[in-house]
Coordinates of C-alpha atoms in Angstrom, one line a residue:
Chain A
M245 CA -68.7 34.8 42.6
D246 CA -66.9 38.2 42.8
Y247 CA -64.7 36.7 45.4
V248 CA -63.5 33.9 43.1
R249 CA -63.0 36.4 40.2
D250 CA -59.9 37.8 41.9
F251 CA -59.4 34.8 44.2
F252 CA -55.7 35.2 45.2
T253 CA -55.9 38.9 46.0
N254 CA -59.1 38.5 47.9
L255 CA -57.8 35.5 49.8
A256 CA -54.6 37.4 50.8
H257 CA -56.8 40.4 51.7
S258 CA -59.2 38.5 54.0
W259 CA -56.3 36.5 55.5
T260 CA -54.6 39.8 56.4
I261 CA -57.8 41.2 57.9
W262 CA -58.3 38.1 59.9
L263 CA -54.8 38.2 61.2
S264 CA -54.9 41.9 62.1
T265 CA -58.0 41.4 64.3
W266 CA -55.8 39.8 67.0
L267 CA -52.3 40.8 66.1
P268 CA -50.5 44.2 65.9
P269 CA -49.7 45.4 62.3
W270 CA -46.0 44.7 62.5
A271 CA -46.7 41.1 63.4
T272 CA -49.2 40.7 60.6
N273 CA -46.6 42.1 58.1
L274 CA -43.9 39.8 59.5
I275 CA -46.1 36.7 59.3
N276 CA -47.1 37.6 55.7
Y277 CA -43.5 38.1 54.7
V278 CA -42.5 34.8 56.2
I279 CA -45.3 33.0 54.4
I280 CA -44.3 34.6 51.1
G281 CA -40.7 33.7 51.7
L282 CA -41.5 30.1 52.6
V283 CA -43.6 29.7 49.5
L284 CA -40.9 31.1 47.2
V285 CA -38.1 29.0 48.9
M286 CA -40.3 25.9 48.4
M287 CA -40.6 26.7 44.6
P288 CA -37.5 24.7 43.6
V289 CA -38.6 21.7 45.7
I290 CA -42.1 21.8 44.2
A291 CA -40.4 22.1 40.7
T292 CA -38.3 19.0 41.4
L293 CA -41.2 16.9 42.6
T294 CA -43.4 17.8 39.6
L295 CA -40.9 18.3 36.8
T296 CA -39.0 15.0 37.4
W297 CA -42.2 13.1 36.9
M298 CA -43.2 15.2 33.9
E299 CA -39.7 14.9 32.4
R300 CA -39.7 11.1 32.7
K301 CA -43.2 10.9 31.2
V302 CA -42.4 13.2 28.3
V303 CA -39.0 11.7 27.5
G304 CA -40.5 8.3 27.9
R305 CA -43.2 9.0 25.4
I306 CA -40.6 10.5 23.0
Q307 CA -38.6 7.2 23.3
N308 CA -41.7 5.1 22.8
R309 CA -41.9 4.0 26.5
I310 CA -44.6 4.8 29.0
G311 CA -42.3 6.1 31.8
P312 CA -42.9 5.7 35.5
N313 CA -46.2 3.8 36.1
R314 CA -45.8 1.8 39.4
V315 CA -45.9 4.3 42.3
G316 CA -49.4 5.8 42.5
P317 CA -51.7 6.5 39.5
W318 CA -49.6 7.1 36.4
G319 CA -46.6 7.0 38.6
V320 CA -47.1 10.5 40.0
F321 CA -45.5 9.5 43.4
Q322 CA -42.3 8.4 41.7
A323 CA -40.6 11.6 42.7
L324 CA -41.6 11.2 46.4
A325 CA -40.1 7.7 46.3
D326 CA -36.9 9.0 44.8
A327 CA -36.8 11.8 47.5
V328 CA -37.1 9.2 50.2
K329 CA -34.3 7.1 48.6
M330 CA -32.1 10.2 48.5
L331 CA -32.8 11.1 52.1
I332 CA -31.8 7.7 53.5
K333 CA -28.5 7.5 51.6
E334 CA -25.2 7.8 53.4
D335 CA -23.7 11.2 53.6
I336 CA -20.0 10.8 52.5
I337 CA -17.4 13.6 52.8
P338 CA -14.1 12.9 51.1
S339 CA -11.2 12.8 53.6
G340 CA -9.2 15.5 51.7
A341 CA -12.2 17.8 51.3
D342 CA -12.3 21.4 52.4
K343 CA -15.2 20.7 54.7
P344 CA -16.8 24.1 55.3
V345 CA -16.6 25.0 51.6
F346 CA -17.8 21.5 50.7
N347 CA -20.9 21.8 52.9
L348 CA -21.6 25.4 51.9
A349 CA -21.6 24.8 48.1
P350 CA -25.0 22.9 47.9
I351 CA -26.6 25.3 50.2
L352 CA -25.5 28.3 48.1
I353 CA -26.6 26.8 44.8
F354 CA -30.1 26.1 46.2
F355 CA -30.2 29.6 47.7
A356 CA -29.5 31.0 44.2
A357 CA -32.2 28.9 42.6
A358 CA -34.7 30.1 45.3
L359 CA -33.7 33.8 45.1
L360 CA -34.8 33.9 41.4
W361 CA -38.4 33.5 42.4
A362 CA -38.4 36.8 44.3
V363 CA -38.9 38.9 41.1
I364 CA -41.2 36.7 39.0
P365 CA -44.7 38.2 38.6
F366 CA -47.3 35.4 39.0
G367 CA -50.2 37.8 38.2
P368 CA -51.1 41.5 38.1
K369 CA -49.3 43.0 41.1
Q370 CA -48.5 39.5 42.4
V371 CA -44.8 39.7 42.8
A372 CA -42.7 39.3 46.0
A373 CA -40.3 42.1 45.4
D374 CA -41.1 44.5 42.5
L375 CA -37.5 45.6 42.0
N376 CA -36.9 48.3 39.4
V377 CA -33.8 46.4 38.4
A378 CA -35.5 43.0 38.3
V379 CA -33.9 41.6 35.1
L380 CA -30.5 42.7 36.2
Y381 CA -31.1 40.9 39.5
V382 CA -31.9 37.7 37.7
I383 CA -28.5 37.8 36.0
A384 CA -26.7 38.8 39.2
V385 CA -28.3 35.8 41.1
G386 CA -27.0 33.6 38.3
S387 CA -23.4 34.5 39.3
I388 CA -24.0 33.0 42.7
T389 CA -24.5 29.7 40.9
T390 CA -21.1 30.1 39.2
I391 CA -19.4 30.6 42.5
S392 CA -21.0 27.6 44.1
V393 CA -20.1 25.4 41.2
L394 CA -16.4 26.5 41.6
M395 CA -16.7 25.9 45.4
A396 CA -18.1 22.4 44.9
G397 CA -15.5 21.5 42.3
F398 CA -12.5 22.9 44.3
S399 CA -13.4 21.7 47.7
S400 CA -14.1 18.0 46.7
D401 CA -10.3 17.3 46.4
N402 CA -11.0 15.4 43.2
K403 CA -9.4 16.0 39.8
Y404 CA -12.6 15.1 37.9
A405 CA -14.6 17.5 40.1
L406 CA -12.1 20.3 39.4
V407 CA -12.1 19.7 35.7
G408 CA -15.9 19.5 35.7
A409 CA -16.1 22.8 37.6
F410 CA -13.7 24.4 35.0
R411 CA -15.8 23.3 32.1
S412 CA -19.0 24.1 33.9
V413 CA -17.9 27.7 34.6
A414 CA -16.6 28.1 31.1
Q415 CA -20.1 27.2 29.9
L416 CA -21.9 29.4 32.4
L417 CA -19.7 32.5 31.6
S418 CA -19.9 32.0 27.9
Y419 CA -23.7 31.7 27.8
E420 CA -24.2 34.5 30.3
I421 CA -23.3 37.0 27.6
P422 CA -25.9 36.1 24.9
M423 CA -28.4 35.8 27.8
V424 CA -27.6 39.4 29.0
L425 CA -27.8 40.7 25.4
S426 CA -31.1 39.1 24.8
I427 CA -32.6 40.4 28.0
A428 CA -31.1 43.8 27.2
A429 CA -33.1 43.8 23.9
V430 CA -36.3 43.4 25.8
T431 CA -35.3 46.1 28.3
L432 CA -34.5 48.4 25.4
L433 CA -37.9 47.8 23.8
V434 CA -39.8 48.4 27.1
G435 CA -37.6 51.1 28.6
S436 CA -37.8 49.5 32.0
M437 CA -36.2 46.6 33.9
R438 CA -39.2 46.1 36.1
M439 CA -40.9 42.8 35.5
G440 CA -44.4 44.1 35.9
T441 CA -43.8 46.9 33.4
I442 CA -42.4 44.5 30.9
V443 CA -45.5 42.3 31.2
E444 CA -47.8 45.2 30.9
A445 CA -46.0 46.5 27.8
Q446 CA -46.6 43.3 25.9
T447 CA -49.8 44.0 23.9
I448 CA -48.2 41.6 21.5
P449 CA -46.0 38.9 23.1
F450 CA -42.4 39.8 22.5
A451 CA -41.7 36.3 21.1
L452 CA -43.6 37.6 18.0
V453 CA -41.7 40.9 17.9
L454 CA -38.2 39.6 18.7
P455 CA -38.2 36.0 17.6
A456 CA -34.4 35.8 17.2
T457 CA -33.9 37.3 20.7
F458 CA -36.4 34.7 22.1
I459 CA -34.4 31.9 20.5
V460 CA -31.1 33.2 21.7
Y461 CA -32.6 33.6 25.3
M462 CA -33.9 30.1 25.2
L463 CA -30.7 28.5 24.0
S464 CA -28.5 30.4 26.5
A465 CA -31.0 29.7 29.3
I466 CA -30.9 26.0 28.6
A467 CA -27.1 26.1 28.6
E468 CA -27.1 28.1 31.9
T469 CA -29.1 25.4 33.6
G470 CA -26.8 22.7 32.1
R471 CA -29.6 20.7 30.5
S472 CA -29.4 18.6 27.4
P473 CA -28.2 19.3 24.7
F474 CA -25.7 21.4 26.7
D475 CA -25.3 18.8 29.6
L476 CA -21.9 17.6 28.7
L477 CA -20.7 18.6 32.2
E478 CA -23.0 15.9 33.6
A479 CA -23.7 13.7 30.6
E480 CA -25.4 11.1 32.8
S481 CA -25.4 8.5 30.1
E482 CA -21.6 8.7 29.4
I483 CA -19.4 10.2 32.1
V484 CA -19.5 10.8 35.9
A485 CA -21.4 13.8 37.3
G486 CA -18.8 16.6 36.8
F487 CA -18.3 19.1 39.5
F488 CA -20.6 17.4 42.1
I489 CA -19.2 13.9 41.6
E490 CA -18.2 13.6 45.3
Y491 CA -21.6 14.6 46.7
S492 CA -24.1 12.0 48.0
G493 CA -27.4 11.8 49.7
L494 CA -29.2 15.0 50.5
K495 CA -26.2 17.2 49.4
F496 CA -26.4 15.7 46.0
G497 CA -30.2 16.3 46.3
W498 CA -29.6 20.0 46.7
F499 CA -27.8 20.2 43.4
Y500 CA -30.6 18.2 41.8
I501 CA -33.3 20.5 43.3
A502 CA -31.3 23.6 42.2
E503 CA -31.2 22.2 38.6
Y504 CA -34.9 21.7 38.4
G505 CA -35.7 24.9 40.3
N506 CA -33.5 26.8 37.8
T507 CA -35.3 25.1 34.9
L508 CA -38.7 26.1 36.1
A509 CA -37.4 29.6 36.9
I510 CA -35.9 30.2 33.5
A511 CA -39.1 29.0 31.9
A512 CA -41.1 31.4 34.1
I513 CA -38.7 34.2 33.2
A514 CA -39.0 33.4 29.5
A515 CA -42.8 33.4 29.8
T516 CA -42.6 36.8 31.6
L517 CA -40.2 38.4 29.1
F518 CA -41.4 36.9 25.8
L519 CA -44.8 35.3 26.1
G520 CA -46.6 38.1 28.0
G521 CA -46.5 36.6 31.5
W522 CA -50.0 36.7 33.0
R523 CA -51.5 38.5 30.0
G524 CA -54.3 36.7 28.2
P525 CA -58.0 37.1 27.2
W526 CA -60.4 38.2 29.9
V527 CA -57.6 38.9 32.5
S528 CA -58.8 42.4 33.1
E529 CA -62.4 41.2 34.0
V530 CA -61.3 37.9 35.8
P531 CA -57.9 38.5 37.3
V532 CA -57.7 35.0 38.7
L533 CA -57.0 33.8 35.2
G534 CA -53.6 35.7 35.2
P535 CA -51.7 33.2 37.4
L536 CA -53.4 30.4 35.4
Y537 CA -52.2 31.8 32.0
F538 CA -48.7 32.3 33.5
A539 CA -48.5 28.7 34.8
L540 CA -49.7 27.4 31.4
K541 CA -47.1 29.4 29.5
T542 CA -44.4 28.3 31.9
V543 CA -45.3 24.6 31.6
A544 CA -45.5 25.0 27.8
I545 CA -41.9 26.3 27.8
V546 CA -40.8 23.5 30.2
F547 CA -42.3 21.0 27.8
V548 CA -40.3 22.5 24.9
I549 CA -37.1 22.2 27.0
M550 CA -37.9 18.5 27.7
W551 CA -38.8 18.0 24.0
I552 CA -35.3 19.3 23.1
R553 CA -33.7 17.0 25.6
G554 CA -35.5 14.0 24.3
T555 CA -34.7 14.6 20.6
W556 CA -31.3 16.3 20.4
P557 CA -27.8 14.7 20.6
R558 CA -25.3 16.3 23.0
F559 CA -22.8 19.0 21.8
R560 CA -19.0 18.7 22.1
I561 CA -17.4 21.4 24.3
D562 CA -15.7 23.2 21.3
Q563 CA -19.0 23.2 19.4
M564 CA -20.8 24.5 22.4
L565 CA -18.4 27.4 23.2
G566 CA -18.2 28.0 19.4
L567 CA -22.0 28.4 19.2
A568 CA -22.0 30.9 22.1
W569 CA -19.1 33.1 20.9
K570 CA -19.3 32.8 17.1
V571 CA -23.1 32.6 16.6
L572 CA -25.2 33.8 19.5
V573 CA -23.1 36.8 20.6
P574 CA -22.6 38.4 17.2
A575 CA -26.2 37.7 16.2
S576 CA -27.6 39.3 19.4
L577 CA -25.1 42.3 19.1
V578 CA -26.4 43.0 15.5
N579 CA -29.9 42.6 16.8
L580 CA -29.4 45.0 19.7
L581 CA -27.8 47.6 17.4
W582 CA -30.7 47.4 14.9
L583 CA -33.2 47.7 17.8
A584 CA -31.4 50.7 19.2
V585 CA -31.6 52.4 15.8
V586 CA -35.2 51.5 15.2
L587 CA -36.3 52.8 18.6
K588 CA -34.9 56.2 17.9
L589 CA -36.8 56.5 14.6
P590 CA -39.6 59.1 14.7
V591 CA -42.4 56.6 13.7
P592 CA -45.4 55.2 15.6
M593 CA -44.6 52.3 18.0
L594 CA -46.3 49.7 16.0
L595 CA -44.1 50.5 13.0
Q596 CA -41.1 50.3 15.3
W597 CA -42.1 46.9 16.4
V598 CA -42.6 45.8 12.7
L599 CA -39.2 47.1 11.9
A600 CA -37.7 45.2 14.9
L601 CA -39.4 42.1 13.7
G602 CA -37.9 42.6 10.3
G603 CA -34.5 43.0 11.7
N604 CA -34.9 39.9 13.9
L605 CA -36.0 37.8 10.9
A606 CA -33.0 39.1 8.9
V607 CA -30.6 38.2 11.8
L608 CA -32.3 34.7 12.0
V609 CA -32.0 34.1 8.3
G610 CA -28.4 35.4 8.1
A611 CA -27.3 33.3 11.1
L612 CA -28.9 30.2 9.8
T613 CA -27.5 30.7 6.3
L614 CA -24.0 31.2 7.6
L615 CA -24.3 28.1 9.9
G616 CA -25.6 26.0 7.0
R617 CA -22.6 27.1 4.9
S618 CA -20.1 26.3 7.6
A619 CA -21.7 22.9 8.3
K620 CA -21.5 22.1 4.5
R621 CA -17.8 23.2 4.4
D622 CA -17.0 21.1 7.5
S623 CA -18.7 18.0 6.2
A624 CA -16.8 18.4 2.9
R625 CA -13.5 18.7 4.8
Q626 CA -14.3 15.5 6.8
V627 CA -15.1 13.6 3.6
L628 CA -11.7 14.8 2.2
T629 CA -9.8 13.6 5.3
V630 CA -11.6 10.3 5.4
R631 CA -10.7 9.7 1.7
S632 CA -7.1 10.8 2.1
Q633 CA -6.3 8.6 5.1
P634 CA -6.1 5.2 3.4
S635 CA -3.7 6.6 0.7
E636 CA -1.4 7.9 3.4
S637 CA -1.2 4.6 5.2
A638 CA -0.6 2.7 1.9
Chain B
M242 CA -32.5 49.6 63.3
L243 CA -30.7 50.9 60.2
Q244 CA -27.7 51.6 62.3
A245 CA -27.6 48.1 63.6
V246 CA -27.9 46.6 60.1
F247 CA -25.1 49.0 59.0
I248 CA -22.9 47.9 61.8
V249 CA -23.5 44.2 61.1
L250 CA -22.8 44.7 57.4
S251 CA -19.6 46.7 58.1
L252 CA -18.4 44.0 60.5
V253 CA -19.0 41.3 57.9
T254 CA -17.2 43.3 55.2
L255 CA -14.2 44.3 57.3
G256 CA -14.0 40.8 59.0
S257 CA -14.0 39.0 55.7
A258 CA -11.6 41.5 54.2
A259 CA -9.2 40.8 57.1
M260 CA -9.6 37.0 56.4
V261 CA -8.7 37.6 52.8
V262 CA -5.2 38.8 53.7
T263 CA -4.7 36.4 56.6
S264 CA -6.1 33.1 55.2
R265 CA -3.4 30.6 54.2
S266 CA -5.2 29.1 51.3
L267 CA -5.5 31.3 48.3
F268 CA -8.8 29.8 47.4
R269 CA -10.3 30.5 50.8
S270 CA -9.0 34.1 50.4
A271 CA -11.0 34.4 47.2
L272 CA -14.1 33.1 48.9
W273 CA -13.7 35.6 51.8
L274 CA -13.3 38.3 49.2
I275 CA -16.7 37.3 47.7
L276 CA -18.3 37.6 51.2
A277 CA -16.7 41.1 51.5
F278 CA -18.2 42.1 48.1
F279 CA -21.6 40.8 49.4
G280 CA -21.2 43.0 52.4
I281 CA -20.6 46.1 50.2
A282 CA -23.6 45.1 48.1
G283 CA -25.7 45.1 51.3
I284 CA -24.4 48.6 52.2
F285 CA -25.5 49.8 48.7
I286 CA -29.0 48.4 49.4
L287 CA -29.0 50.2 52.7
L288 CA -28.3 53.4 50.8
H289 CA -31.3 52.7 48.5
A290 CA -28.9 52.2 45.6
E291 CA -30.3 48.9 44.4
F292 CA -28.9 49.3 40.9
L293 CA -25.3 49.6 42.3
A294 CA -25.9 46.6 44.6
V295 CA -27.0 44.4 41.7
V296 CA -24.2 45.6 39.5
Q297 CA -21.8 45.0 42.4
V298 CA -22.9 41.4 42.6
L299 CA -22.9 41.0 38.8
I300 CA -19.5 42.5 38.2
Y301 CA -17.5 41.9 41.3
I302 CA -18.9 38.5 42.3
G303 CA -20.0 37.1 39.0
A304 CA -17.1 38.2 36.9
I305 CA -14.0 39.4 38.8
S306 CA -14.1 36.8 41.6
T307 CA -14.7 34.0 39.1
L308 CA -11.7 35.2 37.2
I309 CA -9.6 35.4 40.3
I310 CA -10.5 31.8 41.2
F311 CA -9.8 30.7 37.7
A312 CA -6.4 32.4 37.9
I313 CA -5.7 30.7 41.2
M314 CA -6.7 27.3 39.9
L315 CA -4.7 27.6 36.7
S316 CA -1.6 29.3 37.9
R317 CA -0.4 27.1 40.8
N318 CA -0.9 23.7 42.2
A319 CA -4.6 24.1 42.9
M320 CA -4.9 21.2 45.3
D321 CA -2.0 22.5 47.5
V322 CA -3.8 24.3 50.2
K323 CA -0.9 25.4 52.4
G324 CA 1.0 28.3 50.9
Q325 CA 3.5 30.7 52.3
R326 CA 2.0 33.6 54.0
F327 CA 5.0 35.9 53.4
N328 CA 7.7 36.0 50.9
E329 CA 10.8 38.2 50.7
Q330 CA 8.9 41.2 49.2
W331 CA 6.6 41.7 52.2
G332 CA 8.4 44.8 53.4
V333 CA 8.1 46.7 50.1
V334 CA 4.4 45.7 49.8
A335 CA 3.7 46.8 53.4
G336 CA 5.3 50.2 52.7
F337 CA 3.2 50.7 49.6
S338 CA 0.0 49.6 51.3
I339 CA 0.5 52.1 54.1
L340 CA 1.2 54.8 51.5
L341 CA -2.0 54.0 49.7
F342 CA -3.9 54.0 53.0
V343 CA -2.6 57.4 53.9
I344 CA -3.5 58.8 50.4
L345 CA -7.0 57.3 50.6
L346 CA -7.5 58.7 54.2
A347 CA -6.3 62.1 53.0
L348 CA -8.8 62.0 50.1
L349 CA -11.7 60.9 52.3
T350 CA -11.1 63.6 54.9
R351 CA -10.2 66.5 52.7
V352 CA -12.8 66.2 49.9
Q353 CA -16.1 68.0 50.4
W354 CA -18.6 65.3 49.6
H355 CA -22.1 66.3 48.3
V356 CA -24.4 65.1 51.1
T357 CA -28.2 65.4 50.9
A358 CA -31.0 64.1 53.1
E359 CA -33.4 63.9 50.2
P360 CA -34.8 60.5 49.2
V361 CA -33.4 58.8 46.1
P362 CA -35.4 59.9 43.0
P363 CA -37.3 57.1 41.3
D364 CA -35.6 57.7 38.0
A365 CA -32.1 57.3 39.4
I366 CA -31.1 54.7 36.9
A367 CA -32.2 56.9 33.9
R368 CA -30.2 59.8 35.4
L369 CA -27.2 57.6 35.9
G370 CA -27.4 56.5 32.2
G371 CA -27.9 60.1 31.1
A372 CA -24.8 61.2 33.2
F373 CA -22.7 58.5 31.5
V374 CA -23.4 59.8 28.0
G375 CA -23.7 63.5 29.1
P376 CA -21.3 65.3 31.5
Y377 CA -19.1 62.1 32.1
V378 CA -18.9 60.9 28.6
V379 CA -15.1 61.3 28.3
P380 CA -14.2 59.2 31.4
F381 CA -16.8 56.6 30.3
E382 CA -15.3 56.4 26.8
V383 CA -11.8 56.2 28.2
A384 CA -12.8 53.3 30.4
S385 CA -14.3 51.6 27.3
V386 CA -11.2 52.1 25.3
L387 CA -9.1 50.7 28.2
L388 CA -11.2 47.5 28.2
V389 CA -11.0 47.2 24.4
V390 CA -7.2 47.5 24.7
A391 CA -7.1 44.8 27.3
M392 CA -9.3 42.6 25.2
I393 CA -7.1 43.1 22.1
G394 CA -4.0 42.4 24.2
A395 CA -5.5 39.1 25.4
I396 CA -6.4 38.1 21.9
I397 CA -2.9 38.8 20.7
I398 CA -1.4 36.8 23.6
A399 CA -3.8 33.9 23.1
R400 CA -3.5 33.8 19.3
E401 CA -1.6 30.9 17.8
R402 CA 1.7 31.8 16.1
E403 CA 1.6 31.1 12.4

């Protein structure tokens, strides 16, 4: 029973002991590192196989359908069937393409999605690389995605791909700034960029201390992964696929896998930064609950992301960039400024957190009021133009 | 072992830097430049400066290279891969490059660098932050003012004329 109580640590421990009975220490270490690396690299693939099924079921239910139900019980093997379909498709390279760059882009984008998992803590002390700059690393890895999007768009030798890449990068760069600012707020509150320290500091989940920051992070993270309602680069129901229009077969699959891997990764990062990661009741007595809580929180966030996809209409590009630059950036700047002032006040920590919460709520109310006013003004203007048009033509 | 990693990283950095200036396609040059930046990030990691490595990737690869590629795509016929390798100004540029190289070489060899064998302290990032707002506050603020000036300039250029 004691073994099960901290199952993952004990399993790793006995595995290492078993290996070291017949292998030198360096080989044991090497094998362990390779196993950890393989598991983390497989995370985006696992995410794709599970999340595509979940997404179809969730969106199906939202749209009053039942979703996939033919392949296996409740259609759980639908993703495998799609994977086989993707594997046996023809690999087409456009004749004008810049071949090495064209082939490198899908590999790089997958690489970026897999690298994110290196700093995510699954449980107490269960993190592949406990970097002391972990949150900065997350943002830096995101910039590899930007580069591979540009590479894919440019090397395809296709005008639509190039325009798609432009729009995609404009979106990625714009939403990187509110994302950095929201993560900076958490870093400021904790005083560390190490993921483990951030989780341990959350006696109250930061989503309850910094609700506005949490919302800004979620919006910009959804935009960074290019999911609905920010999916106008792909807009699968209306236009062609944007920057990866020329890719087919498994190379298209890599972009698909990277998208779902990124979705799960940003959900896991949101759970770590704002929902207390592996923290929960009885974790200190039964550490095996840590990864379970972490997984539950992550899946809950993924569900919310899918819920948003199922119920929200798509933005126009000017609305989307406007939201980033005119709403999210000023709101998070004000928020960050208030937080910096509060943290320097000579009062107990709990009071600081209450003040931070007050500032957050004020920012939230202020932003929503201003947004509502501008929406009202816009709709009034539209009514005016609609009314004035017939008189002009007459 | 460390020596071997350092040699590989240096070769990657220098090799891709050479490709930057010799590649015929501007876009390919930009991609080689990114590889050179990655090599420098690797050297930072080798020196136990993880913060600088991550910032190198974030700023140089995430921001500057992206801007360079944007500029390439917007400023000329982006699909036209074959460009001229030299134009009539190559002599002047070569002269200035050699001058810059000599100045940098003189700096590198003349200056007494502070070298220590001690390990990097665990609070290096906090010390770096402290140094920015402590002894080096003036250069830090001057750099910030420079960036603000550039930003205001960009806004004025981009603003629609009334």
